[in-house]
Short mmCIF file of C-alpha atoms in Angstrom, two decimals:
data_model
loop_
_atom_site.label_atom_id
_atom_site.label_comp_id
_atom_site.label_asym_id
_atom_site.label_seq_id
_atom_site.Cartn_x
_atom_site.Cartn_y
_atom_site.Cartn_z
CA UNK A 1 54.92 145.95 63.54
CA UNK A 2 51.61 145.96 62.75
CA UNK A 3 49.95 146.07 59.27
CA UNK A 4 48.14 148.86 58.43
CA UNK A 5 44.99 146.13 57.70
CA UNK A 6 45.61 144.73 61.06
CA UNK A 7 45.49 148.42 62.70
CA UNK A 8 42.03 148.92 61.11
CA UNK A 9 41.11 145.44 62.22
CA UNK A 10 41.88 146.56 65.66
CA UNK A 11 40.51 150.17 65.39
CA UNK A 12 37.27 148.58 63.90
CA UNK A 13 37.17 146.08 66.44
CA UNK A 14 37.40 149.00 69.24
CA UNK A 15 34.63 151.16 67.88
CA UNK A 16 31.87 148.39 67.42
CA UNK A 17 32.61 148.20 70.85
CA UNK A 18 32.59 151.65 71.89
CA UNK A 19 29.50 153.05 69.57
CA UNK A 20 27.73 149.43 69.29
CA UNK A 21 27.92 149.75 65.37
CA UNK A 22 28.18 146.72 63.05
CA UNK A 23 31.93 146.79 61.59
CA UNK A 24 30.39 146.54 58.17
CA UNK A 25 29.69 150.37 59.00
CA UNK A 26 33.28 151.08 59.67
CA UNK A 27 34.22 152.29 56.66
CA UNK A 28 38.01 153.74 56.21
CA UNK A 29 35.96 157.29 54.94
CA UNK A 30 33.21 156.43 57.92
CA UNK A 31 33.00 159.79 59.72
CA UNK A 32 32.44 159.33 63.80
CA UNK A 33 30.17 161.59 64.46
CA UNK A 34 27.76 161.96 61.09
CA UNK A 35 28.34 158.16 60.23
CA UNK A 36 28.65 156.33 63.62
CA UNK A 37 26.68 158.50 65.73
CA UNK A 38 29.31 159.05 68.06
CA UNK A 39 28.75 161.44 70.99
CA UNK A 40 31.25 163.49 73.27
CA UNK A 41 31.89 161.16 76.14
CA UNK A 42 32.75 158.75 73.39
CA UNK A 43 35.40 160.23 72.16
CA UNK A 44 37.13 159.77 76.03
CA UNK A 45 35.82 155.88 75.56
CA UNK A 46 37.44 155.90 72.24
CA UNK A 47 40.36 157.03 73.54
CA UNK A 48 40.56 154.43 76.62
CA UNK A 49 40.14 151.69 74.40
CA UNK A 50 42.54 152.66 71.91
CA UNK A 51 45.37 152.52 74.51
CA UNK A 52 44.03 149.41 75.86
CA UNK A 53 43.61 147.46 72.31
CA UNK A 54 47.15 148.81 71.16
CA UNK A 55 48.79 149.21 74.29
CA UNK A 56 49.96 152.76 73.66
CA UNK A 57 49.41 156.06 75.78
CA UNK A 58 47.75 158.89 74.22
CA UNK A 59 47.56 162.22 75.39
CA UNK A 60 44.44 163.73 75.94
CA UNK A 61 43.77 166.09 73.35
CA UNK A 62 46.46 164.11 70.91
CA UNK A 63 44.03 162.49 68.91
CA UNK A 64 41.19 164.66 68.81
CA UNK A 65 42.26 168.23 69.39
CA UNK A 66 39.91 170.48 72.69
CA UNK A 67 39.00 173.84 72.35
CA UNK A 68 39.86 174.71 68.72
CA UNK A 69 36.79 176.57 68.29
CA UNK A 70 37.08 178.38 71.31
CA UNK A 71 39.68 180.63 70.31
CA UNK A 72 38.88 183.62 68.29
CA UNK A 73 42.48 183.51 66.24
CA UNK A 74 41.09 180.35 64.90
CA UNK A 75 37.98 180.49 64.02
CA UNK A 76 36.03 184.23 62.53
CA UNK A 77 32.13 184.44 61.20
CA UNK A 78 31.93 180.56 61.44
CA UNK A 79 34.78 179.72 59.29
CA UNK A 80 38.06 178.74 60.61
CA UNK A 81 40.97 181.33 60.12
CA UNK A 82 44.10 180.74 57.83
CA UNK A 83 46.06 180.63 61.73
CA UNK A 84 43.43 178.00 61.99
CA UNK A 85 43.76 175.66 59.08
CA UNK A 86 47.73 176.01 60.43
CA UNK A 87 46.95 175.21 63.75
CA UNK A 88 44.98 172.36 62.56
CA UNK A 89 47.84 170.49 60.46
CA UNK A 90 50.08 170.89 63.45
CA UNK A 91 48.07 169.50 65.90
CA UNK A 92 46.16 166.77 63.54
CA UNK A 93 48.65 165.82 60.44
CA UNK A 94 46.76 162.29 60.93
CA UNK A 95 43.84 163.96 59.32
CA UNK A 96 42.78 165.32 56.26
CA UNK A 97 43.02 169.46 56.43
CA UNK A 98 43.25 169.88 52.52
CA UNK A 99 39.78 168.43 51.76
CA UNK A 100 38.92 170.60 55.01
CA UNK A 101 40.24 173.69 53.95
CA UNK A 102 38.41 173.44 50.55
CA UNK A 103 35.29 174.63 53.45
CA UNK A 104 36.58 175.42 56.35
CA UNK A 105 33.11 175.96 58.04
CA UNK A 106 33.56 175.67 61.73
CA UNK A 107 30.55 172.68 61.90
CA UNK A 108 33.13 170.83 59.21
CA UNK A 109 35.67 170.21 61.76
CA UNK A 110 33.88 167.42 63.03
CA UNK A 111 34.35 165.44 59.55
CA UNK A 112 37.93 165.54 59.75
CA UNK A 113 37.22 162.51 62.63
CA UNK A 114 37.43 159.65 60.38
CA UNK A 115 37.90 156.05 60.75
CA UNK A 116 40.88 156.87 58.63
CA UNK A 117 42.58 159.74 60.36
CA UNK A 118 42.57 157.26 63.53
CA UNK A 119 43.87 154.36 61.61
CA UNK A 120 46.94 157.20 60.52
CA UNK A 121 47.25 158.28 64.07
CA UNK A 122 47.73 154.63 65.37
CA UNK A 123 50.13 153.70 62.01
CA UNK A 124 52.09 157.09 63.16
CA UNK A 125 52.42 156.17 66.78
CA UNK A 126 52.97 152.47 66.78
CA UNK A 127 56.07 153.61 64.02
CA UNK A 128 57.15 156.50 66.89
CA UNK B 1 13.37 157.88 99.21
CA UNK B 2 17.20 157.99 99.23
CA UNK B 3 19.03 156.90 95.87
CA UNK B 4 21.00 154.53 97.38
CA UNK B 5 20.44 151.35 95.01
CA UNK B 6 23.08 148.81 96.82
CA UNK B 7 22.49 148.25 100.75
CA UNK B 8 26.08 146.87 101.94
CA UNK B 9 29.22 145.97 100.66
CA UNK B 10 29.77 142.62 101.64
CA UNK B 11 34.16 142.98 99.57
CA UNK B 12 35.67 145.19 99.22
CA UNK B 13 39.65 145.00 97.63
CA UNK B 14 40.42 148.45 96.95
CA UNK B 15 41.17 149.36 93.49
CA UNK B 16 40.27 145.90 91.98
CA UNK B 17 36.83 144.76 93.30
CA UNK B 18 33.92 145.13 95.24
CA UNK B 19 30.46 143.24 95.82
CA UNK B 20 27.77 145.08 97.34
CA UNK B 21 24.07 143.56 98.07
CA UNK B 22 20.80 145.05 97.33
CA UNK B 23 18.07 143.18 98.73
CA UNK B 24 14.43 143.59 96.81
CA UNK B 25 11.59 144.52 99.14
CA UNK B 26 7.96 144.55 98.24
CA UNK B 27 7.76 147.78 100.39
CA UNK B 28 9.40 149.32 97.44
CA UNK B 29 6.98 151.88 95.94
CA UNK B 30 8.47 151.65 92.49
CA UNK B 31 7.35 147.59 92.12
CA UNK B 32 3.91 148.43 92.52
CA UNK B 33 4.06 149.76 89.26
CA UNK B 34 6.49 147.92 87.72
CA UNK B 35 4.52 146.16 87.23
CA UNK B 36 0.95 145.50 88.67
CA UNK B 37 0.61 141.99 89.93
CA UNK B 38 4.18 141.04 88.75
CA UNK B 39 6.71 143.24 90.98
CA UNK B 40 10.13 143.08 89.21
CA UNK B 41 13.38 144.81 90.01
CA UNK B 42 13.70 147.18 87.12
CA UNK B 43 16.58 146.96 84.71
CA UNK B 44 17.43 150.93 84.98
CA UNK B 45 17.67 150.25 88.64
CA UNK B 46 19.57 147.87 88.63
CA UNK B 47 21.87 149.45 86.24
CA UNK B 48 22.39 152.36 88.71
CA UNK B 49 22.99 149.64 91.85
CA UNK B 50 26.04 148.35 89.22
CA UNK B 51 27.10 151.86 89.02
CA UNK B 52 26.85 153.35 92.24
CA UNK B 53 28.67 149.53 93.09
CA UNK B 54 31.20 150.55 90.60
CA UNK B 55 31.86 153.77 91.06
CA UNK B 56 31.87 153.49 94.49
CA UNK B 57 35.28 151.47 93.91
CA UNK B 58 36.86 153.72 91.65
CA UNK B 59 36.27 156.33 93.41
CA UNK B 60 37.57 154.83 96.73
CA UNK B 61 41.31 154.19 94.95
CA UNK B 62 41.87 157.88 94.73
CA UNK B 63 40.08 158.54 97.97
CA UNK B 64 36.86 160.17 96.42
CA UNK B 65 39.15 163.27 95.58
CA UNK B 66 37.20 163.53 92.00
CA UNK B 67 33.73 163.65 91.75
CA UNK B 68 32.73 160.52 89.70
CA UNK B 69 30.19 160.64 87.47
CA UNK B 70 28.30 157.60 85.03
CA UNK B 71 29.28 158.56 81.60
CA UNK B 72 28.29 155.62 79.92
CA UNK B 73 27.03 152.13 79.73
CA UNK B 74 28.39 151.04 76.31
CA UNK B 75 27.27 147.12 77.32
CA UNK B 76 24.27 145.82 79.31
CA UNK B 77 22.28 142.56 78.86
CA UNK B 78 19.68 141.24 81.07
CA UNK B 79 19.34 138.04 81.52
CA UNK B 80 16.87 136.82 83.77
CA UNK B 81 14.93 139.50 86.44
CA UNK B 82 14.84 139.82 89.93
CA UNK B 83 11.67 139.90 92.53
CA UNK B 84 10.88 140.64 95.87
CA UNK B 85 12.89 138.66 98.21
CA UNK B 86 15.65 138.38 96.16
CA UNK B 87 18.97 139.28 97.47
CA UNK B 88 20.98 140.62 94.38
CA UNK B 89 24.80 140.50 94.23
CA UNK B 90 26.68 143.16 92.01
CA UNK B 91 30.03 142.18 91.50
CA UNK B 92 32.36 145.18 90.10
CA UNK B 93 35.56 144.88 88.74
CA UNK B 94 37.69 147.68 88.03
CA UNK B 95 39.28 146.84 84.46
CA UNK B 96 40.68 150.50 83.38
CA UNK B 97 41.37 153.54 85.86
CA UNK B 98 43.03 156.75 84.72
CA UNK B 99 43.09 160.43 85.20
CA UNK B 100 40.18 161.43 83.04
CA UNK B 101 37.86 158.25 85.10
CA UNK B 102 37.76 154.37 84.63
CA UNK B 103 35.28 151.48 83.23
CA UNK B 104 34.23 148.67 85.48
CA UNK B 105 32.49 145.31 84.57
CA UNK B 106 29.59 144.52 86.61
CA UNK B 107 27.59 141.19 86.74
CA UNK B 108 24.02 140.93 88.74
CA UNK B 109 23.18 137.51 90.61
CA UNK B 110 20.60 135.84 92.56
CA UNK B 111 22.13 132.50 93.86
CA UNK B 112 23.93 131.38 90.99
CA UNK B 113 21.27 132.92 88.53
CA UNK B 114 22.93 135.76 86.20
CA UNK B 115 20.45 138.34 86.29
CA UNK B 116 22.19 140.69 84.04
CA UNK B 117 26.02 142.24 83.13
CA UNK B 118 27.55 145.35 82.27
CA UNK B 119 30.40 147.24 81.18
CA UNK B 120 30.13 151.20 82.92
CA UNK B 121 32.25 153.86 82.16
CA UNK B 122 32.84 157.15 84.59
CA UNK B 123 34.54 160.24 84.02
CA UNK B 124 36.12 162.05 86.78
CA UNK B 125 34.79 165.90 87.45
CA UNK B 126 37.78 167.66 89.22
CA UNK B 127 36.05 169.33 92.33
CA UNK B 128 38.94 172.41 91.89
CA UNK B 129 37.72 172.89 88.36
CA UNK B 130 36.26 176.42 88.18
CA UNK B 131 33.70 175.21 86.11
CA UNK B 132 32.54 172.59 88.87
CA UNK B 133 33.01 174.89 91.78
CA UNK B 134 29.31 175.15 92.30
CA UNK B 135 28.47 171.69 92.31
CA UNK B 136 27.18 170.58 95.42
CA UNK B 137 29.10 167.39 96.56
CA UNK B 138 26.16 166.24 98.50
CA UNK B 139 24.78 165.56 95.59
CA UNK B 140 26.55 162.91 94.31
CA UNK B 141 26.33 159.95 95.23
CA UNK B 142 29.38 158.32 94.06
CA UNK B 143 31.22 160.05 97.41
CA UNK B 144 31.69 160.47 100.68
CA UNK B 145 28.05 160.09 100.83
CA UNK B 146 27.92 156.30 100.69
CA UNK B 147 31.30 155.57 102.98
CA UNK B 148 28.29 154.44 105.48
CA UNK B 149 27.39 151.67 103.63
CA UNK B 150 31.12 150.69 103.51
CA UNK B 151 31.97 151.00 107.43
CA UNK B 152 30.03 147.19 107.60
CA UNK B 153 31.73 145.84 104.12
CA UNK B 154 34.37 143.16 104.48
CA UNK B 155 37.38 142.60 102.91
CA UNK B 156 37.36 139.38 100.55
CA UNK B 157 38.85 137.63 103.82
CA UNK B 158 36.44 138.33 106.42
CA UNK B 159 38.36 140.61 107.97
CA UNK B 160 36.88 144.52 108.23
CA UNK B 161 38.26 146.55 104.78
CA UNK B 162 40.46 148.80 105.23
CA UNK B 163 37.96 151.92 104.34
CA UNK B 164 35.63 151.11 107.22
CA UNK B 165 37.84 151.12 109.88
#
């Protein structure tokens, strides 16, 4: 089984090609949007290659959750709800909801996309 | 004008590869001004005849039931350009096809010159998604719109491909 060195090798390797960065910029703490100036659409490319470069199928929505602010349960006067935070370490215990829920503004929830939170996903699924 | 920036498939192997031409003409309005006294292809343009080349395939595997749109173009390098009376060759290969869309690689030639190659990605619009219900079909290229240019493609082996029969 893969290292978890070699998975960030890989994961590094896939998003210098996916967001053109240099991999000096992908940083374990990187985030993907603030950091790397990813957009939308690459999330989907992210995705793609990720299955490719591992040879694993992921879900859509698996790694990076749809629709969470859509629902008024979850989120209230731009901060996501207690339900939320829950709903948030069910669907993404790769990432890091503690630091999150220390401000759990809704425009926060794109900083929980981290190099690192991929690099757990990958560790998680490769050990599945 | 019509956006049509390929004029024939010349192969066409469903689901794995096609090669379409697009032969440069100086009656092309656009060269004029790109650029006065030296009329080159542009790269833009040619980046949309890789597209509309690639797209064309993926969208032909699940017979044009999505809509397929260009999402992305996370590589493109030009090489060399391309001037009137130069017959350029885009030459798609599907390398990833899915539900949500598919990437192809595309290289441009004239002769054996490499003009330029890409990697394009497309996303697939579901044309029973609500959301898309108004979108006018027509409008897209990457459709039923362009079978025409397919009825006089050829499979790899000379023979007429299977779409444009």
């Amino acid at each position: 089984m893969a290292s978890r060195d070699e998975i960030l090798e890989t994961v590094t390797e896939t998003l210098v090609d996916a967001l053109g960065v240099d991999d000096d910029e992908v940083t374990l703490e990187a985030t993907l949007v603030d950091d790397l100036g990813a957009e939308s659409i690459d999330f989907l490319d992210i995705v793609f290659r990720l299955e490719k470069n591992f040879n694993i199928k992921i879900p859509r929505g698996e790694l990076f959750p749809e629709g969470l602010t859509s629902d008024s349960s979850l989120v209230a006067d731009g901060q996501v709800t207690e339900e939320g935070i829950a709903t948030l370490r069910e669907k993404m215990p790769h990432a890091d909801i503690d630091s999150f829920a220390d401000d759990p503004k809704v425009e926060n929830i794109q900083s929980l996309f981290t190099v690192n939170m991929i690099v757990n996903f990958i560790e998680k699924k490769l050990a599945d | 004008m019509r956006w049509f920036w390929i004029d024939r498939f010349v192969e066409f192997e469903s689901g794995k590869c096609a090669k379409a031409v697009k032969n440069v003409s100086l009656a092309e309005e656009h060269l004029h001004d790109h650029f006065p006294g030296f009329a080159v292809m542009p790269g833009s343009l040619m980046i949309e005849g890789m597209a509309q080349t690639g797209g064309i395939l993926l969208g032909e595997m699940n017979q044009f039931e999505h809509i397929v749109i260009l999402a992305k173009v996370p590589k493109c390098t030009f090489h060399s350009w391309a001037v009137p009376g130069d017959s350029i060759i885009y030459d798609a290969k599907l390398v990833d096809s899915r539900d949500e869309g598919g990437t192809v690689e595309v290289t441009a030639t004239v002769g054996d010159r490499l003009i330029a190659e890409a990697e394009i990605m497309f996303v697939h619009l579901d044309q029973r998604d609500s959301q898309f219900g108004s979108i006018d079909q027509k409008n897209f290229v990457f459709s039923m719109n362009l079978l025409g240019i397919l009825e006089v493609g050829k499979a790899g082996d000379g023979s007429a491909s299977s779409t444009g029969e």
